[in-house]
Amino acid sequence: MPTRERALALRAEIEEHNHRYYVLDAPLLSDAEYDCLFRELQALEAAHPELVSADSPTQRVGAAPLPEFAAVVHATPMLSLNNAFDDAEVTAFDRRVGEGLAIHGDLDYSAEPKFDGLAVSLTYQNGILLRGATRGDGATGEDVTANLRTLRSIPLHLQGSGWPTLLEVRGEVLLWRSDFERLNSQQREKGEKAFVNPRNAAAGSLRQLDPRITATRPLRFFAYGIGLAAGTSLPATHSALLDRLAEWGFPVAPERRRVKGLAGLLGYYAHIGGQRALLPYDIDGVVYKLDDLAAQEHLGFASRAPRFAIAHKFPAEEALTELLGISIQVGRTGALTPVARLVPVFVGGVTVSNATLHNEEEVRRKDLRIGDTVVVRRAGDVIPEIVRVQWEKRPTGAPEFNMPTSCPVCASKVVRNTDEAVARCSGGIYCPAQRKQALLHFASRRAMDIEGLGEKLVEQLVDSDIVRTPADLYRLGLLALANLERMADKSASNLLSAIEQSKQTTLARFIYALGIRNVGETTARDLARHFGNLDRLLAADEADLLRVPDVGPIVARSIRQFSGEPHNLEVIEQLRAAGVVWRDVEVLASTASNNTGKVFVLTGALPTLTREAATQMIEAAGGKVSSSVSKKTDFVVAGAEAGSKLEKARSLGVTVIDEAQLLGLLSVAQPVQ
DNA sequence: TTACCTCGAGCTCA
DNA sequence: CTCGAGGTAA
């Protein structure tokens, strides 16, 4: 057989066995027989490098390391699902779906386990794996193609036929528990650190810059849906779509089922719950999706999650531990937060030793006392929470918790407004804790972006009284930094140059950096845009401030309080004197105000602009971009394959425009900065 | 909130 | 080798 044909045959055969092993879980060959084929192909390709192709199974061993991961903008955002924690919430979901579709009687759902891994997106062009990306914040993720290529359960090219020319498959990367155990014993043998749970091990493996390391980690993939498909028609139901994905070579959960109505959903939940410990991988619940894809489209999305699907989560794992004490954290605004210090306990896959208690009321309600035995869980997957106290184990004489009446850091009086739950230290800038937080905020990435000024450094700078206000940062010299820990020549000069660089900023960033209460990034931008320069903002009275879009009485009062404080004005003067500058934003001209406050909704794929670019342009012109169509929407910008938003716009009589019309609208108001 | 990866640089010991 | 900072993910 000619070499070329032999290579192709070997590839096909190896892929087939990969598929049988990793996807169907039904191998035909022993590992040794498989290795034999694999080595033959490797040898062939080594002898004939021109035969090597990116979709050859030998390429799964991992390409050369990358300097960094590139950003990937998702064609359609990778949203998360709403959660249901009990039967009542599932019942409500089923009722909402029925009402939304005006259907009485049982609905058909597709139900599947909810894998505990990381969400990824795989893009195939003409059947070839083109790109793999992490979910990121839903809009933008990271390009981890080289790493995902090494997963044998991910097809490098699609099988079967009838696949779209452009296909984006979404699914979960995870480790099976048995593979995780094996990986950890290998790690220990090599003298490296073991991972604490399969999810983190999978996440860590995927974030390796060197794909050759990823290749040695037994990661798996399960597909659960698609983000995009162009060039062919798809099945009418989600369950048929999953079957189709299986035909194309993707692993899909064998536990998936079609179920009918609420009873079917709850029955499935109970069934999978019973199987949970027997499954080879970790799951944290089950997912229900309305099966009919057209009906899904009809229901559409509410804010950040689809209306047609929900995750029914298993109850969070709980553990017993002891409350060692309650410490008080002082925030940037002086807010005092009680934090439970716990005897470390492993729960929900991590070791928990702290849990925020939010405020005094919360501690009272749970009646926590030092020395109590408490039930701890991780609520909503992440935040540790004290569920309750085991009263019977309470040590005798344990005193009630009281919020301190003076700040634990600066001893200033603690005040609490009658209508608020939070107690605050009244020390303001005299409180070192508040100063530290204010400085960290000032230096943070979204504010002045002073790289290298982190927690430990701020701690040292404030404690040694080298820095009291943000303006002091700009007076720092090599000498002042000389005696600090971990701050030798190189670090010091890097810090100074980062501080120097931060002097060039924007008005919006600067306003945000000031840390005015209730003024976050968005409000800071609104203020910068409205007033155009800082002096006008500082001189504004409440009435002026209320004219800014989205500024209400509370925000207006906070700003007035800030600018009425001479010390704040002084620091601002010092900052300007030190050379902090920004280009004043021109107040939008009257022609531009055509778009001011107008609400745009983007739907479908625009011919030339990305969603991000369109959003930026609209915002720069004073408009707003919203994710869902309502009566308040002024324009719906529709692109190719616009879906339910377009229908909704028509039914509400909202003006629908295309990209060209959008550009026309915006062109009268060119972005100012 | 915790766990993980990665980087640059400081510290430590030969 | 260890630390601090900065990033990501759930």
Coordinates of N, CA and C in Angstrom, one line a residue, chain A residues 443-547:
Chain A
A443 N -5.6 52.1 43.0 CA -4.5 51.5 42.1 C -5.1 50.4 41.2
S444 N -6.3 50.0 41.4 CA -6.8 48.8 40.8 C -6.9 48.9 39.3
R445 N -7.0 47.8 38.6 CA -6.9 47.8 37.1 C -7.9 48.7 36.5
R446 N -9.1 48.7 36.9 CA -10.1 49.4 36.3 C -10.1 50.9 36.7
A447 N -9.3 51.2 37.7 CA -9.2 52.6 38.1 C -7.9 53.2 37.5
M448 N -6.9 53.4 38.4 CA -5.6 54.0 37.8 C -4.7 53.0 37.2
D449 N -5.0 51.7 37.5 CA -4.2 50.6 36.9 C -2.7 50.8 37.2
I450 N -2.4 50.8 38.5 CA -1.0 50.8 38.9 C -0.6 49.4 39.2
E451 N 0.2 48.8 38.2 CA 0.5 47.4 38.3 C 1.6 47.2 39.4
G452 N 1.4 46.2 40.2 CA 2.4 45.9 41.2 C 2.1 46.4 42.6
L453 N 1.1 47.3 42.7 CA 0.7 47.8 44.0 C -0.4 46.9 44.6
G454 N 0.0 45.9 45.2 CA -1.0 44.9 45.8 C -1.2 45.1 47.3
E455 N -1.9 44.1 47.8 CA -2.3 44.1 49.2 C -1.1 44.3 50.2
K456 N -0.1 43.4 50.0 CA 1.0 43.4 51.0 C 1.8 44.7 51.0
L457 N 1.9 45.2 49.8 CA 2.7 46.4 49.6 C 2.0 47.6 50.3
V458 N 0.7 47.7 50.0 CA -0.2 48.8 50.5 C -0.1 48.7 52.1
E459 N -0.2 47.5 52.5 CA -0.1 47.2 54.0 C 1.1 47.9 54.5
Q460 N 2.2 47.6 53.9 CA 3.5 48.1 54.4 C 3.6 49.6 54.3
L461 N 3.1 50.1 53.2 CA 3.2 51.6 52.9 C 2.4 52.3 53.9
V462 N 1.2 51.8 54.2 CA 0.3 52.5 55.2 C 0.8 52.4 56.6
D463 N 1.2 51.1 56.9 CA 1.6 50.9 58.3 C 2.8 51.7 58.7
S464 N 3.7 51.9 57.7 CA 4.9 52.6 58.0 C 4.7 54.1 57.8
D465 N 3.5 54.5 57.5 CA 3.1 55.9 57.3 C 3.8 56.6 56.2
I466 N 4.3 55.8 55.2 CA 4.9 56.4 54.0 C 3.8 57.0 53.1
V467 N 2.7 56.3 53.1 CA 1.6 56.7 52.2 C 0.3 56.9 53.0
R468 N -0.3 58.0 52.9 CA -1.6 58.2 53.6 C -2.7 58.4 52.6
T469 N -2.4 59.1 51.5 CA -3.5 59.4 50.5 C -2.9 59.0 49.2
P470 N -3.8 58.8 48.2 CA -3.4 58.5 46.9 C -2.3 59.5 46.3
A471 N -2.4 60.7 46.7 CA -1.5 61.7 46.2 C -0.1 61.4 46.7
D472 N 0.1 60.8 47.9 CA 1.4 60.4 48.4 C 2.1 59.4 47.5
L473 N 1.3 58.6 46.7 CA 1.9 57.6 45.8 C 2.9 58.3 44.8
Y474 N 2.4 59.5 44.4 CA 3.1 60.2 43.3 C 4.4 60.9 43.9
R475 N 4.5 60.9 45.2 CA 5.7 61.5 45.8 C 6.7 60.5 46.2
L476 N 6.4 59.2 46.0 CA 7.3 58.1 46.4 C 8.6 58.2 45.6
G477 N 9.7 57.9 46.2 CA 11.0 57.8 45.5 C 11.7 56.5 46.0
L478 N 12.8 56.2 45.3 CA 13.5 55.0 45.6 C 13.9 54.9 47.1
L479 N 14.2 56.0 47.7 CA 14.6 56.1 49.1 C 13.5 55.6 50.0
A480 N 12.3 56.1 49.7 CA 11.2 55.8 50.6 C 10.9 54.3 50.6
L481 N 11.2 53.6 49.5 CA 10.8 52.2 49.3 C 12.0 51.3 49.8
A482 N 13.1 51.9 50.1 CA 14.3 51.1 50.4 C 14.1 50.1 51.5
N483 N 13.4 50.4 52.5 CA 13.4 49.4 53.6 C 12.2 48.5 53.6
L484 N 11.5 48.5 52.6 CA 10.3 47.6 52.6 C 10.7 46.1 52.2
E485 N 9.9 45.2 52.7 CA 10.2 43.8 52.4 C 9.9 43.5 50.9
R486 N 10.7 42.6 50.4 CA 10.5 42.1 49.0 C 10.4 43.3 48.1
M487 N 11.2 44.3 48.3 CA 11.2 45.5 47.5 C 12.6 46.0 47.3
A488 N 13.4 45.2 46.5 CA 14.7 45.6 46.2 C 14.7 46.5 45.0
D489 N 15.8 46.8 44.4 CA 16.0 47.8 43.4 C 15.0 47.6 42.2
K490 N 15.0 46.4 41.7 CA 14.2 46.1 40.5 C 12.7 46.4 40.8
S491 N 12.2 45.8 41.9 CA 10.8 46.0 42.2 C 10.4 47.4 42.4
A492 N 11.3 48.1 43.1 CA 11.1 49.5 43.4 C 11.0 50.4 42.1
S493 N 11.9 50.1 41.2 CA 11.9 51.0 40.0 C 10.7 50.6 39.1
N494 N 10.4 49.3 39.1 CA 9.2 48.9 38.4 C 7.9 49.6 39.0
L495 N 7.8 49.6 40.3 CA 6.7 50.2 40.9 C 6.6 51.7 40.5
L496 N 7.8 52.4 40.7 CA 7.8 53.8 40.4 C 7.4 54.1 38.9
S497 N 7.8 53.2 38.0 CA 7.5 53.5 36.6 C 6.0 53.2 36.4
A498 N 5.4 52.2 37.1 CA 4.0 51.9 37.0 C 3.2 53.1 37.5
I499 N 3.6 53.7 38.6 CA 3.0 54.9 39.1 C 3.1 56.1 38.1
E500 N 4.3 56.2 37.6 CA 4.5 57.3 36.6 C 3.5 57.1 35.4
Q501 N 3.4 55.9 34.9 CA 2.5 55.6 33.8 C 1.1 55.9 34.1
S502 N 0.7 55.7 35.3 CA -0.7 55.8 35.7 C -1.2 57.3 35.6
K503 N -0.2 58.2 35.5 CA -0.6 59.6 35.5 C -1.4 60.0 34.2
Q504 N -1.2 59.2 33.2 CA -2.0 59.4 31.9 C -3.2 58.6 32.1
T505 N -4.4 59.2 32.3 CA -5.6 58.5 32.5 C -6.7 59.1 31.8
T506 N -7.9 58.6 32.1 CA -9.1 59.3 31.6 C -9.9 59.8 32.7
L507 N -10.8 60.8 32.4 CA -11.6 61.4 33.4 C -12.5 60.3 34.1
A508 N -13.1 59.4 33.3 CA -13.9 58.4 33.9 C -13.2 57.5 34.9
R509 N -12.0 57.1 34.5 CA -11.2 56.3 35.4 C -10.8 57.0 36.7
F510 N -10.5 58.3 36.5 CA -10.1 59.1 37.6 C -11.3 59.2 38.6
I511 N -12.4 59.5 38.1 CA -13.6 59.7 39.0 C -13.9 58.4 39.7
Y512 N -13.8 57.3 39.0 CA -14.0 56.0 39.6 C -13.0 55.7 40.6
A513 N -11.7 56.1 40.4 CA -10.6 55.8 41.3 C -10.8 56.6 42.6
L514 N -11.5 57.7 42.6 CA -11.7 58.5 43.8 C -12.4 57.7 44.9
G515 N -13.2 56.7 44.4 CA -13.9 55.8 45.4 C -15.0 56.5 46.1
I516 N -15.7 57.4 45.4 CA -16.9 58.0 45.9 C -18.0 56.9 46.2
R517 N -18.6 57.0 47.3 CA -19.6 55.9 47.6 C -20.7 55.9 46.6
N518 N -21.1 54.8 46.2 CA -22.2 54.6 45.2 C -21.8 55.0 43.8
V519 N -20.6 55.4 43.6 CA -20.2 55.7 42.2 C -19.2 54.6 41.7
G520 N -19.8 53.7 40.9 CA -19.0 52.6 40.3 C -18.5 53.0 39.0
E521 N -18.0 52.0 38.2 CA -17.4 52.3 36.9 C -18.4 52.9 36.0
T522 N -19.6 52.4 36.0 CA -20.6 52.9 35.0 C -21.1 54.3 35.3
T523 N -21.3 54.6 36.6 CA -21.7 55.9 37.0 C -20.6 56.9 36.7
A524 N -19.4 56.5 37.0 CA -18.2 57.3 36.8 C -18.2 57.7 35.3
R525 N -18.4 56.8 34.4 CA -18.4 57.1 33.0 C -19.6 58.0 32.6
D526 N -20.7 57.8 33.2 CA -21.9 58.7 33.0 C -21.5 60.1 33.4
L527 N -20.9 60.2 34.6 CA -20.6 61.6 35.1 C -19.5 62.3 34.2
A528 N -18.5 61.5 33.8 CA -17.5 62.1 32.9 C -18.1 62.6 31.6
R529 N -19.0 61.8 31.1 CA -19.6 62.1 29.8 C -20.5 63.4 30.0
H530 N -21.2 63.4 31.1 CA -22.2 64.5 31.3 C -21.5 65.8 31.6
F531 N -20.5 65.8 32.5 CA -19.9 67.1 32.9 C -18.7 67.4 32.1
G532 N -18.0 66.4 31.5 CA -17.0 66.8 30.6 C -15.7 67.1 31.3
N533 N -15.7 67.8 32.4 CA -14.5 68.0 33.1 C -14.7 67.9 34.6
L534 N -13.6 67.7 35.4 CA -13.8 67.4 36.8 C -14.3 68.6 37.6
D535 N -13.9 69.8 37.2 CA -14.3 71.0 38.0 C -15.8 71.1 38.0
R536 N -16.4 70.9 36.8 CA -17.9 71.0 36.7 C -18.6 70.0 37.6
L537 N -18.0 68.8 37.7 CA -18.5 67.7 38.5 C -18.4 68.1 40.0
L538 N -17.3 68.6 40.4 CA -17.1 69.0 41.8 C -17.9 70.2 42.2
A539 N -18.2 71.0 41.2 CA -19.0 72.2 41.5 C -20.5 71.9 41.5
A540 N -20.9 70.8 41.0 CA -22.3 70.5 40.7 C -23.1 70.4 42.0
D541 N -24.3 71.0 42.1 CA -25.1 70.8 43.3 C -26.1 69.6 43.0
E542 N -26.9 69.3 44.0 CA -27.7 68.1 43.8 C -28.6 68.1 42.6
A543 N -29.1 69.3 42.3 CA -30.0 69.4 41.2 C -29.3 69.1 39.9
D544 N -28.0 69.7 39.8 CA -27.2 69.4 38.6 C -27.0 67.9 38.4
L545 N -26.7 67.3 39.6 CA -26.3 65.9 39.5 C -27.5 65.0 39.1
L546 N -28.7 65.4 39.6 CA -29.9 64.6 39.3 C -30.2 64.6 37.8
R547 N -29.6 65.6 37.0 CA -29.9 65.6 35.6 C -29.0 64.6 34.8

